[in-house]
Amino acid sequence: MGIVTAISLLALYIFNDMVGDWGRLSGGWENLVIFFNESLWPPDWSILEAQSYPVCEQEVELFCSVAWLGMVETIKIAFVATALGFVFALPLSVLAANNLSPLWMAIPARVILAAMRSLPSIIWAVLFMIIFDVGTLAGIFAMTFYTVGYLGKLQFESMEGLKNAPLEAAKAMGMTRAETAWHIALPESANHLLSHLMFMFEYNVRHGTVIGLVGAGGIGLYINTYLKLTQYDKVVALLLVVFIVVVLIDFLSMAIRSTVTEEGDVRRPSWSTIFLPASISSKYHTTPMKTSSSKEDE
Amino acid sequence: MNEVLAHLHDVSIGYDTPLIEGINVEISEGDVIAILGPSGIGKTTLLRTISGLIRPLSGEIELAIPSRGGLGYIPQRLGLVGNLSVRANVSMGARVRTSRWWPAVFPLPKEFEEDISKAMRHLGIEDIADQPVRILSGGQQRRVATARTVAQKPKLVLADEFLGELDDDNVEVVMRTVHATIRAQNSALIMVEHHEKLAKEVANRIWRIKDGKLIEEVVS
């Protein structure tokens, strides 16, 4: 407790030192309220209407809107980048986990992962735009590279947190490293791997707004355009669309992870578990019963 | 003539300081050895040392068994993969009977399937073969861990309190299956056991750990 207090006080001292003159903050809140009322709110929902050009040939107008086209492209980029990133991150994370690989393998693997995540995806996007020109391809490569570095680190740390007993049994039995990784480490850490995978997908969707700013495609490209045109009410509307998609991904993540966790641990999501506190939502949705087989011997 | 499977030459075991010193024993085919002694005296450490998971502080351990699949190990916490099905866990025992070059991502060759099913059948877990291990009770999980070792057909089985949490009927089922496996393979079992009466019923050799020494007792 003493250490936490000391760190908090130190942080406050540095913060105060960095701000310097608190007087310059006067009037800031009023400025924000004016900006919010005049430029941000209400959001301009015309982003959900069909664009005037090209002519919309869809039956539903929404499918030709800026929000739909941008979000779908962002989700596509994020999906491809997350999937490819996962495929490359998985073997690297097995090599980097020091309970699965010897040190001479783990250290180079960690260096590769650190190098890949030390550049933010926006910098990777700039580099790949030099190679592939402005557009979706640069966005996919940028996100994939960052995903490998970031996801790889999360995954090898999960694997290092595995219980010893299954790994020791495997070692004593004479299982190879590949067998131990494939048949023990991956299924045993499945909950964390899926959680990280879904988090990374959500992160990449959110980050689609950022790398789009440098021309790497997706909804960010539209946000960038509206920012340049100072149409902030449309920017807010697009950001709310991104927010809704992020909430939906969180919903999906809970549903997927509930398949690899003990019943009652991560519950299948419902409207109440998403929007209400646990104490209230439990009145509407009860925890499913355990299977009859688990009662035996108890 | 029963062959010697393991030989411990003047072995001392422990982590920083020795727990048991001067161990000189042989383990031969057909042996069922129970290790007795109070908690924290080094019984589990002895099993882990024989299994090769930790090195002895001094002395030498000679194992005359294959490095892959020759040794079956049931740790105190069983070492099962909770997210995998009962069948997948039992299959891991059979997997170490394949060549070490058999790709990890490949399914097992068909000839192992019968052994896996037989091991599950003998231990009464065939009807829960597709259930994930994490939802099973402690007793069921112990039977899964035993079935994994039975499907492995090792020459030397090391089992750390693997009969705990089992009721009398299940102890009998598990021990009958393990005995049958040992007889069929002409292998040996070393088990850590807290219940002296049970140990004397099932073992033909008793190792008692006392005052940092391993004392072999004659089973009457």
Short mmCIF file of C-alpha atoms in Angstrom, two decimals:
data_model
loop_
_atom_site.label_atom_id
_atom_site.label_comp_id
_atom_site.label_asym_id
_atom_site.label_seq_id
_atom_site.Cartn_x
_atom_site.Cartn_y
_atom_site.Cartn_z
CA MET A 1 0.00 0.00 0.00
CA GLY A 2 2.88 2.30 0.88
CA ILE A 3 4.52 1.64 -2.49
CA VAL A 4 1.27 2.41 -4.36
CA THR A 5 0.90 5.69 -2.44
CA ALA A 6 4.52 6.62 -3.12
CA ILE A 7 4.20 5.86 -6.88
CA SER A 8 0.91 7.82 -7.05
CA LEU A 9 2.47 10.85 -5.31
CA LEU A 10 5.51 10.67 -7.60
CA ALA A 11 3.22 10.52 -10.65
CA LEU A 12 1.25 13.56 -9.39
CA TYR A 13 4.48 15.48 -8.75
CA ILE A 14 5.79 14.75 -12.29
CA PHE A 15 2.37 15.61 -13.74
CA ASN A 16 2.31 18.94 -11.92
CA ASP A 17 5.85 19.65 -13.09
CA MET A 18 4.94 18.91 -16.72
CA VAL A 19 1.79 21.06 -16.69
CA GLY A 20 3.71 24.00 -15.21
CA ASP A 21 1.14 26.79 -15.42
CA TRP A 22 -2.33 25.56 -14.38
CA GLY A 23 -3.75 28.99 -15.23
CA ARG A 24 -3.65 28.29 -18.95
CA LEU A 25 -6.32 25.64 -18.48
CA SER A 26 -8.89 28.28 -17.55
CA GLY A 27 -11.71 28.47 -20.06
CA GLY A 28 -10.78 25.10 -21.56
CA TRP A 29 -13.96 23.36 -20.42
CA GLU A 30 -16.14 26.15 -21.84
CA ASN A 31 -14.29 25.88 -25.15
CA LEU A 32 -14.98 22.16 -25.25
CA VAL A 33 -18.70 22.69 -24.57
CA ILE A 34 -18.88 25.26 -27.39
CA PHE A 35 -17.00 22.97 -29.79
CA PHE A 36 -19.21 20.03 -28.83
CA ASN A 37 -22.48 21.95 -29.28
CA GLU A 38 -21.51 23.76 -32.46
CA SER A 39 -19.49 21.14 -34.33
CA LEU A 40 -19.89 17.65 -32.89
CA TRP A 41 -23.47 17.25 -31.74
CA PRO A 42 -25.87 16.08 -33.04
CA PRO A 43 -24.02 13.57 -35.24
CA ASP A 44 -24.76 13.85 -38.95
CA TRP A 45 -26.38 10.53 -39.81
CA SER A 46 -26.30 11.26 -43.52
CA ILE A 47 -23.32 8.91 -43.48
CA LEU A 48 -25.92 6.11 -43.42
CA GLU A 49 -27.50 7.32 -46.66
CA ALA A 50 -26.42 6.17 -50.11
CA GLN A 51 -23.64 8.18 -51.70
CA SER A 52 -24.71 10.28 -54.65
CA TYR A 53 -21.97 8.77 -56.81
CA PRO A 54 -21.59 6.01 -57.92
CA VAL A 55 -25.29 5.29 -58.38
CA CYS A 56 -26.55 2.81 -55.78
CA GLU A 57 -27.71 -0.48 -57.29
CA GLN A 58 -28.47 -2.16 -53.97
CA GLU A 59 -32.03 -2.63 -52.74
CA VAL A 60 -31.07 -1.36 -49.29
CA GLU A 61 -29.70 2.18 -49.38
CA LEU A 62 -27.50 1.59 -46.33
CA PHE A 63 -25.26 -0.79 -48.31
CA CYS A 64 -24.13 2.13 -50.49
CA SER A 65 -23.47 4.49 -47.56
CA VAL A 66 -20.12 5.82 -46.44
CA ALA A 67 -20.51 4.17 -43.03
CA TRP A 68 -21.28 0.73 -44.47
CA LEU A 69 -18.63 0.76 -47.20
CA GLY A 70 -15.94 2.12 -44.86
CA MET A 71 -16.79 -0.20 -41.98
CA VAL A 72 -17.00 -3.29 -44.17
CA GLU A 73 -13.61 -2.52 -45.69
CA THR A 74 -12.13 -1.88 -42.23
CA ILE A 75 -13.57 -5.16 -40.93
CA LYS A 76 -12.19 -7.00 -43.99
CA ILE A 77 -8.71 -5.51 -43.46
CA ALA A 78 -8.84 -6.26 -39.73
CA PHE A 79 -10.06 -9.82 -40.30
CA VAL A 80 -7.38 -10.68 -42.87
CA ALA A 81 -4.64 -9.03 -40.81
CA THR A 82 -5.74 -10.71 -37.58
CA ALA A 83 -6.03 -14.14 -39.20
CA LEU A 84 -2.65 -13.90 -40.94
CA GLY A 85 -1.07 -12.36 -37.85
CA PHE A 86 -2.41 -15.20 -35.69
CA VAL A 87 -1.03 -17.85 -38.07
CA PHE A 88 2.47 -16.30 -37.94
CA ALA A 89 2.34 -15.34 -34.25
CA LEU A 90 1.43 -18.83 -33.03
CA PRO A 91 4.66 -20.67 -33.98
CA LEU A 92 6.73 -17.66 -32.92
CA SER A 93 5.03 -17.55 -29.52
CA VAL A 94 5.66 -21.29 -29.00
CA LEU A 95 9.34 -20.69 -29.78
CA ALA A 96 9.42 -17.66 -27.46
CA ALA A 97 7.81 -19.38 -24.44
CA ASN A 98 10.62 -20.42 -22.11
CA ASN A 99 8.67 -23.38 -20.68
CA LEU A 100 8.28 -24.84 -24.19
CA SER A 101 11.56 -23.92 -25.89
CA PRO A 102 15.20 -23.70 -24.83
CA LEU A 103 16.72 -20.26 -24.27
CA TRP A 104 18.65 -20.30 -27.56
CA MET A 105 15.32 -20.52 -29.40
CA ALA A 106 13.30 -18.28 -27.08
CA ILE A 107 15.59 -15.24 -27.20
CA PRO A 108 15.72 -14.80 -31.02
CA ALA A 109 11.94 -15.38 -31.23
CA ARG A 110 11.36 -12.69 -28.59
CA VAL A 111 13.67 -10.28 -30.42
CA ILE A 112 11.70 -10.79 -33.66
CA LEU A 113 8.38 -10.21 -31.86
CA ALA A 114 9.73 -7.12 -30.09
CA ALA A 115 11.00 -5.69 -33.39
CA MET A 116 7.61 -6.22 -35.04
CA ARG A 117 5.63 -4.46 -32.33
CA SER A 118 8.09 -1.67 -31.60
CA LEU A 119 6.84 0.20 -34.68
CA PRO A 120 3.17 1.20 -34.34
CA SER A 121 0.92 0.06 -37.17
CA ILE A 122 0.65 3.59 -38.52
CA ILE A 123 4.44 3.63 -39.15
CA TRP A 124 4.24 0.16 -40.73
CA ALA A 125 1.42 1.58 -42.91
CA VAL A 126 3.64 4.43 -44.11
CA LEU A 127 6.46 1.95 -44.90
CA PHE A 128 4.14 -0.41 -46.79
CA MET A 129 2.56 2.47 -48.70
CA ILE A 130 6.01 3.18 -50.11
CA ILE A 131 6.11 -0.43 -51.37
CA PHE A 132 2.46 -1.02 -52.38
CA ASP A 133 1.17 2.55 -52.90
CA VAL A 134 -1.81 4.01 -51.03
CA GLY A 135 -4.65 1.56 -50.37
CA THR A 136 -5.94 -1.57 -48.71
CA LEU A 137 -2.88 -3.77 -49.31
CA ALA A 138 -0.62 -1.44 -47.33
CA GLY A 139 -3.21 -1.44 -44.53
CA ILE A 140 -3.37 -5.24 -44.43
CA PHE A 141 0.42 -5.64 -44.32
CA ALA A 142 0.80 -2.93 -41.66
CA MET A 143 -1.80 -4.49 -39.41
CA THR A 144 -0.47 -8.01 -39.98
CA PHE A 145 3.06 -7.04 -38.96
CA TYR A 146 1.91 -5.27 -35.84
CA THR A 147 -0.49 -8.12 -35.01
CA VAL A 148 2.31 -10.70 -35.16
CA GLY A 149 4.44 -8.71 -32.71
CA TYR A 150 1.64 -7.83 -30.33
CA LEU A 151 -0.31 -11.10 -30.42
CA GLY A 152 2.91 -13.15 -30.22
CA LYS A 153 3.86 -11.46 -26.97
CA LEU A 154 0.42 -11.91 -25.41
CA GLN A 155 0.41 -15.55 -26.46
CA PHE A 156 3.85 -16.57 -25.24
CA GLU A 157 3.10 -14.95 -21.88
CA SER A 158 -0.10 -16.99 -21.66
CA MET A 159 1.79 -20.16 -22.49
CA GLU A 160 4.40 -19.41 -19.84
CA GLY A 161 1.56 -19.18 -17.33
CA LEU A 162 0.40 -22.74 -18.02
CA LYS A 163 0.19 -25.23 -15.18
CA ASN A 164 3.32 -27.35 -14.86
CA ALA A 165 1.68 -30.74 -14.38
CA PRO A 166 0.61 -31.43 -18.00
CA LEU A 167 3.96 -30.22 -19.33
CA GLU A 168 5.86 -32.36 -16.83
CA ALA A 169 3.77 -35.42 -17.63
CA ALA A 170 4.46 -34.87 -21.33
CA LYS A 171 8.20 -34.45 -20.74
CA ALA A 172 8.40 -37.56 -18.57
CA MET A 173 6.46 -39.57 -21.18
CA GLY A 174 8.92 -38.49 -23.86
CA MET A 175 6.68 -36.26 -25.98
CA THR A 176 8.54 -34.05 -28.44
CA ARG A 177 8.45 -30.25 -28.19
CA ALA A 178 6.14 -30.08 -31.19
CA GLU A 179 3.75 -32.60 -29.63
CA THR A 180 3.80 -30.76 -26.31
CA ALA A 181 3.07 -27.46 -28.03
CA TRP A 182 0.32 -28.82 -30.29
CA HIS A 183 -1.44 -31.22 -27.93
CA ILE A 184 -0.92 -29.53 -24.56
CA ALA A 185 0.14 -25.87 -24.68
CA LEU A 186 -2.30 -24.75 -27.38
CA PRO A 187 -5.46 -26.44 -26.07
CA GLU A 188 -4.59 -25.65 -22.46
CA SER A 189 -4.19 -21.94 -23.20
CA ALA A 190 -7.08 -21.88 -25.71
CA ASN A 191 -9.20 -19.54 -23.62
CA HIS A 192 -6.44 -16.94 -23.46
CA LEU A 193 -5.46 -17.42 -27.10
CA LEU A 194 -9.04 -16.88 -28.24
CA SER A 195 -9.44 -13.92 -25.93
CA HIS A 196 -6.25 -12.34 -27.31
CA LEU A 197 -7.29 -13.14 -30.86
CA MET A 198 -10.66 -11.44 -30.42
CA PHE A 199 -9.04 -8.52 -28.61
CA MET A 200 -6.60 -8.16 -31.51
CA PHE A 201 -9.45 -8.24 -34.03
CA GLU A 202 -11.25 -5.55 -32.07
CA TYR A 203 -7.99 -3.57 -31.78
CA ASN A 204 -7.44 -3.82 -35.53
CA VAL A 205 -11.00 -2.65 -36.25
CA ARG A 206 -10.45 0.34 -33.94
CA HIS A 207 -7.05 0.93 -35.47
CA GLY A 208 -8.60 0.91 -38.93
CA THR A 209 -9.64 4.47 -38.12
CA VAL A 210 -6.01 5.42 -37.44
CA ILE A 211 -4.19 3.77 -40.32
CA GLY A 212 -6.95 4.98 -42.65
CA LEU A 213 -5.76 8.47 -41.81
CA VAL A 214 -2.56 7.83 -43.76
CA GLY A 215 -4.49 6.43 -46.72
CA ALA A 216 -4.44 2.73 -45.88
CA GLY A 217 -8.13 2.24 -46.69
CA GLY A 218 -11.25 1.57 -44.63
CA ILE A 219 -13.40 3.85 -42.53
CA GLY A 220 -10.34 5.89 -41.50
CA LEU A 221 -10.08 7.19 -45.04
CA TYR A 222 -13.58 8.71 -44.75
CA ILE A 223 -12.85 10.05 -41.26
CA ASN A 224 -9.72 11.69 -42.64
CA THR A 225 -11.70 13.27 -45.48
CA TYR A 226 -14.36 14.67 -43.13
CA LEU A 227 -11.68 15.97 -40.74
CA LYS A 228 -10.07 17.86 -43.62
CA LEU A 229 -13.49 19.28 -44.58
CA THR A 230 -14.11 20.15 -40.86
CA GLN A 231 -17.36 18.13 -40.96
CA TYR A 232 -16.89 16.98 -37.38
CA ASP A 233 -20.54 15.93 -36.94
CA LYS A 234 -19.98 13.27 -39.62
CA VAL A 235 -16.73 12.21 -37.91
CA VAL A 236 -18.65 11.71 -34.64
CA ALA A 237 -21.28 9.64 -36.45
CA LEU A 238 -18.58 7.41 -37.97
CA LEU A 239 -16.86 7.03 -34.59
CA LEU A 240 -20.19 5.95 -33.07
CA VAL A 241 -20.48 3.31 -35.80
CA VAL A 242 -17.00 2.07 -34.87
CA PHE A 243 -18.04 1.99 -31.20
CA ILE A 244 -21.12 -0.13 -31.98
CA VAL A 245 -19.00 -2.58 -34.00
CA VAL A 246 -16.49 -2.85 -31.12
CA VAL A 247 -19.32 -3.68 -28.68
CA LEU A 248 -20.60 -6.34 -31.09
CA ILE A 249 -17.10 -7.87 -31.34
CA ASP A 250 -16.93 -7.99 -27.54
CA PHE A 251 -20.28 -9.81 -27.60
CA LEU A 252 -18.89 -12.28 -30.17
CA SER A 253 -15.71 -12.77 -28.13
CA MET A 254 -17.68 -13.82 -25.05
CA ALA A 255 -19.73 -16.26 -27.11
CA ILE A 256 -16.61 -17.86 -28.62
CA ARG A 257 -14.68 -18.09 -25.35
CA SER A 258 -17.62 -19.62 -23.53
CA THR A 259 -16.97 -22.79 -25.56
CA VAL A 260 -13.56 -23.38 -23.95
CA THR A 261 -14.14 -22.33 -20.37
CA GLU A 262 -15.86 -24.01 -17.47
CA GLU A 263 -19.57 -23.46 -17.49
CA GLY A 264 -20.34 -20.51 -15.30
CA ASP A 265 -16.85 -19.07 -15.72
CA VAL A 266 -17.39 -17.08 -18.89
CA ARG A 267 -21.11 -17.09 -19.53
CA ARG A 268 -22.69 -16.90 -22.93
CA PRO A 269 -23.55 -13.24 -23.41
CA SER A 270 -27.06 -11.96 -23.32
CA TRP A 271 -28.52 -8.49 -23.58
CA SER A 272 -28.49 -8.23 -19.78
CA THR A 273 -24.86 -9.30 -19.25
CA ILE A 274 -23.68 -6.71 -21.76
CA PHE A 275 -25.69 -3.73 -20.63
CA LEU A 276 -26.43 -4.35 -16.94
CA PRO A 277 -24.22 -4.88 -13.86
CA ALA A 278 -23.76 -8.55 -12.83
CA SER A 279 -25.92 -8.17 -9.72
CA ILE A 280 -28.91 -7.06 -11.79
CA SER A 281 -28.35 -9.24 -14.87
CA SER A 282 -28.28 -12.41 -12.72
CA LYS A 283 -31.98 -11.83 -12.01
CA TYR A 284 -32.75 -12.20 -15.69
CA HIS A 285 -30.26 -14.91 -16.69
CA THR A 286 -29.24 -17.78 -14.43
CA THR A 287 -25.99 -19.76 -14.76
CA PRO A 288 -26.50 -22.99 -16.73
CA MET A 289 -26.45 -26.22 -14.73
CA LYS A 290 -23.42 -28.50 -14.83
CA THR A 291 -23.77 -31.72 -16.76
CA SER A 292 -24.88 -34.81 -14.88
CA SER A 293 -21.52 -36.53 -15.38
CA SER A 294 -19.76 -33.93 -13.28
CA LYS A 295 -21.88 -34.91 -10.30
CA GLU A 296 -20.36 -38.34 -10.11
CA ASP A 297 -17.96 -38.96 -7.25
CA GLU A 298 -18.82 -35.65 -5.64
CA MET B 1 14.20 -63.91 -15.37
CA ASN B 2 12.97 -60.38 -14.73
CA GLU B 3 15.19 -57.68 -16.21
CA VAL B 4 16.31 -54.64 -14.25
CA LEU B 5 14.54 -51.51 -15.54
CA ALA B 6 16.19 -48.91 -13.33
CA HIS B 7 19.14 -48.76 -11.04
CA LEU B 8 19.79 -45.97 -8.53
CA HIS B 9 23.46 -45.80 -7.47
CA ASP B 10 24.09 -43.92 -4.23
CA VAL B 11 21.58 -41.24 -5.22
CA SER B 12 20.83 -38.15 -3.14
CA ILE B 13 17.72 -36.17 -4.00
CA GLY B 14 16.33 -32.78 -3.06
CA TYR B 15 16.30 -29.20 -4.31
CA ASP B 16 18.81 -27.07 -2.42
CA THR B 17 19.41 -29.42 0.48
CA PRO B 18 19.17 -33.22 0.32
CA LEU B 19 15.83 -34.74 1.30
CA ILE B 20 16.89 -38.37 0.92
CA GLU B 21 20.48 -39.58 0.71
CA GLY B 22 22.29 -42.78 -0.17
CA ILE B 23 19.57 -44.42 -2.26
CA ASN B 24 20.75 -47.74 -3.71
CA VAL B 25 17.88 -49.66 -5.25
CA GLU B 26 17.00 -51.66 -8.32
CA ILE B 27 13.61 -51.74 -10.00
CA SER B 28 12.85 -54.85 -12.00
CA GLU B 29 10.09 -56.02 -14.29
CA GLY B 30 6.96 -57.02 -12.36
CA ASP B 31 7.73 -54.85 -9.32
CA VAL B 32 4.87 -52.95 -7.70
CA ILE B 33 6.54 -50.60 -5.25
CA ALA B 34 4.71 -48.36 -2.78
CA ILE B 35 6.57 -45.39 -1.28
CA LEU B 36 5.36 -44.52 2.21
CA GLY B 37 6.21 -41.67 4.54
CA PRO B 38 4.84 -38.44 5.95
CA SER B 39 4.15 -35.36 3.81
CA GLY B 40 7.09 -33.24 2.67
CA ILE B 41 9.66 -35.97 3.24
CA GLY B 42 10.63 -36.32 -0.43
CA LYS B 43 8.37 -38.98 -1.92
CA THR B 44 7.25 -36.83 -4.86
CA THR B 45 10.80 -35.51 -5.31
CA LEU B 46 12.01 -39.11 -5.59
CA LEU B 47 9.47 -39.85 -8.36
CA ARG B 48 10.36 -36.62 -10.18
CA THR B 49 14.04 -37.49 -9.97
CA ILE B 50 13.52 -41.00 -11.36
CA SER B 51 11.36 -39.53 -14.15
CA GLY B 52 14.20 -37.21 -15.16
CA LEU B 53 12.27 -34.00 -14.42
CA ILE B 54 14.89 -32.97 -11.85
CA ARG B 55 18.49 -34.07 -11.50
CA PRO B 56 19.76 -35.96 -8.47
CA LEU B 57 22.04 -33.93 -6.19
CA SER B 58 24.57 -36.74 -6.43
CA GLY B 59 24.77 -40.33 -7.60
CA GLU B 60 23.57 -41.87 -10.83
CA ILE B 61 20.29 -43.18 -12.17
CA GLU B 62 20.46 -45.79 -14.95
CA LEU B 63 17.25 -46.40 -16.86
CA ALA B 64 17.02 -49.40 -19.18
CA ILE B 65 13.84 -48.23 -20.87
CA PRO B 66 13.17 -46.30 -24.10
CA SER B 67 13.43 -42.52 -23.65
CA ARG B 68 10.22 -42.07 -25.64
CA GLY B 69 7.18 -43.80 -24.22
CA GLY B 70 9.13 -46.04 -21.87
CA LEU B 71 8.14 -44.13 -18.76
CA GLY B 72 4.56 -43.38 -17.74
CA TYR B 73 4.04 -40.58 -15.24
CA ILE B 74 0.87 -39.70 -13.34
CA PRO B 75 1.65 -36.56 -11.32
CA GLN B 76 -0.27 -35.65 -8.19
CA ARG B 77 -2.23 -33.06 -10.20
CA LEU B 78 -2.68 -35.62 -12.98
CA GLY B 79 -1.34 -33.46 -15.81
CA LEU B 80 -4.45 -33.68 -17.97
CA VAL B 81 -5.42 -31.11 -20.57
CA GLY B 82 -8.74 -29.76 -19.30
CA ASN B 83 -9.92 -28.29 -22.61
CA LEU B 84 -9.45 -31.57 -24.50
CA SER B 85 -11.80 -34.52 -24.48
CA VAL B 86 -11.23 -37.68 -22.48
CA ARG B 87 -10.34 -39.52 -25.71
CA ALA B 88 -7.79 -36.86 -26.74
CA ASN B 89 -6.12 -37.07 -23.32
CA VAL B 90 -5.97 -40.88 -23.41
CA SER B 91 -4.62 -40.69 -26.99
CA MET B 92 -1.58 -38.79 -25.74
CA GLY B 93 -0.40 -41.97 -24.07
CA ALA B 94 -0.61 -43.86 -27.36
CA ARG B 95 1.04 -41.00 -29.24
CA VAL B 96 4.40 -41.56 -27.52
CA ARG B 97 4.39 -45.10 -28.93
CA THR B 98 4.75 -43.67 -32.44
CA SER B 99 8.10 -42.66 -33.89
CA ARG B 100 9.32 -39.29 -32.64
CA TRP B 101 9.26 -38.21 -36.31
CA TRP B 102 5.52 -38.84 -36.61
CA PRO B 103 4.19 -35.28 -37.18
CA ALA B 104 2.46 -33.83 -34.12
CA VAL B 105 -0.43 -32.48 -36.20
CA PHE B 106 -1.17 -35.85 -37.81
CA PRO B 107 -3.85 -38.12 -36.27
CA LEU B 108 -2.64 -41.35 -34.73
CA PRO B 109 -2.27 -44.42 -36.95
CA LYS B 110 -5.42 -46.60 -36.91
CA GLU B 111 -3.80 -49.50 -35.04
CA PHE B 112 -3.68 -47.41 -31.86
CA GLU B 113 -7.41 -46.69 -31.79
CA GLU B 114 -8.28 -50.12 -30.39
CA ASP B 115 -5.79 -49.70 -27.52
CA ILE B 116 -7.25 -46.29 -26.68
CA SER B 117 -10.81 -47.62 -26.66
CA LYS B 118 -9.76 -50.65 -24.62
CA ALA B 119 -8.03 -48.47 -22.00
CA MET B 120 -11.13 -46.29 -21.68
CA ARG B 121 -13.40 -49.34 -21.52
CA HIS B 122 -11.36 -50.98 -18.75
CA LEU B 123 -11.48 -47.82 -16.66
CA GLY B 124 -15.18 -47.21 -17.26
CA ILE B 125 -14.82 -43.88 -19.02
CA GLU B 126 -15.85 -44.89 -22.53
CA ASP B 127 -19.27 -43.27 -22.17
CA ILE B 128 -17.71 -39.89 -21.37
CA ALA B 129 -15.06 -40.16 -24.11
CA ASP B 130 -16.17 -36.99 -25.88
CA GLN B 131 -16.56 -34.79 -22.80
CA PRO B 132 -13.94 -32.19 -21.97
CA VAL B 133 -11.87 -33.28 -18.99
CA ARG B 134 -12.35 -29.97 -17.17
CA ILE B 135 -16.00 -30.74 -16.36
CA LEU B 136 -15.27 -34.18 -14.87
CA SER B 137 -15.08 -34.95 -11.17
CA GLY B 138 -11.74 -35.60 -9.44
CA GLY B 139 -12.34 -39.36 -9.44
CA GLN B 140 -13.19 -39.45 -13.14
CA GLN B 141 -10.09 -37.39 -13.95
CA ARG B 142 -7.93 -39.91 -12.07
CA ARG B 143 -9.34 -42.69 -14.21
CA VAL B 144 -8.58 -40.66 -17.34
CA ALA B 145 -4.96 -40.15 -16.23
CA THR B 146 -4.67 -43.88 -15.56
CA ALA B 147 -6.19 -44.73 -18.95
CA ARG B 148 -3.62 -42.44 -20.61
CA THR B 149 -0.84 -44.47 -18.99
CA VAL B 150 -2.52 -47.79 -19.84
CA ALA B 151 -2.76 -46.74 -23.52
CA GLN B 152 0.91 -45.79 -23.40
CA LYS B 153 2.02 -49.30 -22.33
CA PRO B 154 5.17 -48.02 -20.60
CA LYS B 155 7.86 -50.23 -19.05
CA LEU B 156 7.96 -48.18 -15.84
CA VAL B 157 4.98 -46.33 -14.34
CA LEU B 158 5.47 -43.59 -11.75
CA ALA B 159 2.23 -42.62 -10.02
CA ASP B 160 1.92 -39.93 -7.37
CA GLU B 161 -1.08 -40.61 -5.11
CA PHE B 162 -3.14 -41.61 -8.12
CA LEU B 163 -5.65 -43.56 -6.01
CA GLY B 164 -6.68 -40.51 -4.00
CA GLU B 165 -10.28 -39.25 -4.42
CA LEU B 166 -11.38 -42.69 -5.63
CA ASP B 167 -14.01 -44.68 -3.77
CA ASP B 168 -13.34 -48.35 -2.90
CA ASP B 169 -14.98 -49.69 -6.07
CA ASN B 170 -12.97 -47.38 -8.29
CA VAL B 171 -9.71 -48.19 -6.47
CA GLU B 172 -10.32 -51.82 -7.29
CA VAL B 173 -11.11 -51.07 -10.97
CA VAL B 174 -8.04 -48.86 -11.36
CA MET B 175 -5.64 -51.22 -9.59
CA ARG B 176 -6.99 -54.27 -11.49
CA THR B 177 -6.41 -52.46 -14.80
CA VAL B 178 -2.94 -51.23 -13.79
CA HIS B 179 -1.94 -54.70 -12.55
CA ALA B 180 -3.17 -56.24 -15.81
CA THR B 181 -1.14 -53.70 -17.81
CA ILE B 182 1.98 -54.37 -15.76
CA ARG B 183 1.60 -58.12 -16.19
CA ALA B 184 0.93 -57.82 -19.92
CA GLN B 185 3.89 -55.51 -20.50
CA ASN B 186 6.06 -57.11 -17.84
CA SER B 187 6.64 -53.58 -16.57
CA ALA B 188 6.94 -52.04 -13.09
CA LEU B 189 4.98 -49.54 -11.00
CA ILE B 190 6.28 -47.15 -8.37
CA MET B 191 3.49 -45.41 -6.51
CA VAL B 192 3.43 -42.83 -3.77
CA GLU B 193 0.66 -43.76 -1.36
CA HIS B 194 -0.53 -42.30 1.92
CA HIS B 195 -2.72 -45.20 2.98
CA GLU B 196 -0.43 -47.88 4.41
CA LYS B 197 -3.09 -50.59 4.43
CA LEU B 198 -3.91 -50.02 0.76
CA ALA B 199 -0.22 -49.87 -0.14
CA LYS B 200 0.47 -53.22 1.50
CA GLU B 201 -2.49 -54.77 -0.28
CA VAL B 202 -1.40 -53.80 -3.78
CA ALA B 203 2.42 -53.63 -3.61
CA ASN B 204 5.01 -56.40 -3.51
CA ARG B 205 7.72 -54.02 -2.29
CA ILE B 206 7.51 -51.13 0.20
CA TRP B 207 9.95 -48.23 0.35
CA ARG B 208 9.60 -46.26 3.57
CA ILE B 209 11.21 -42.85 3.80
CA LYS B 210 12.43 -42.07 7.29
CA ASP B 211 15.07 -39.66 8.62
CA GLY B 212 16.34 -38.85 5.13
CA LYS B 213 16.87 -42.52 4.22
CA LEU B 214 15.02 -44.96 2.02
CA ILE B 215 14.37 -48.20 3.86
CA GLU B 216 13.09 -51.26 2.02
CA GLU B 217 10.56 -53.21 4.05
CA VAL B 218 9.64 -56.83 3.57
CA VAL B 219 5.99 -57.21 2.60
CA SER B 220 4.45 -59.95 4.69
#
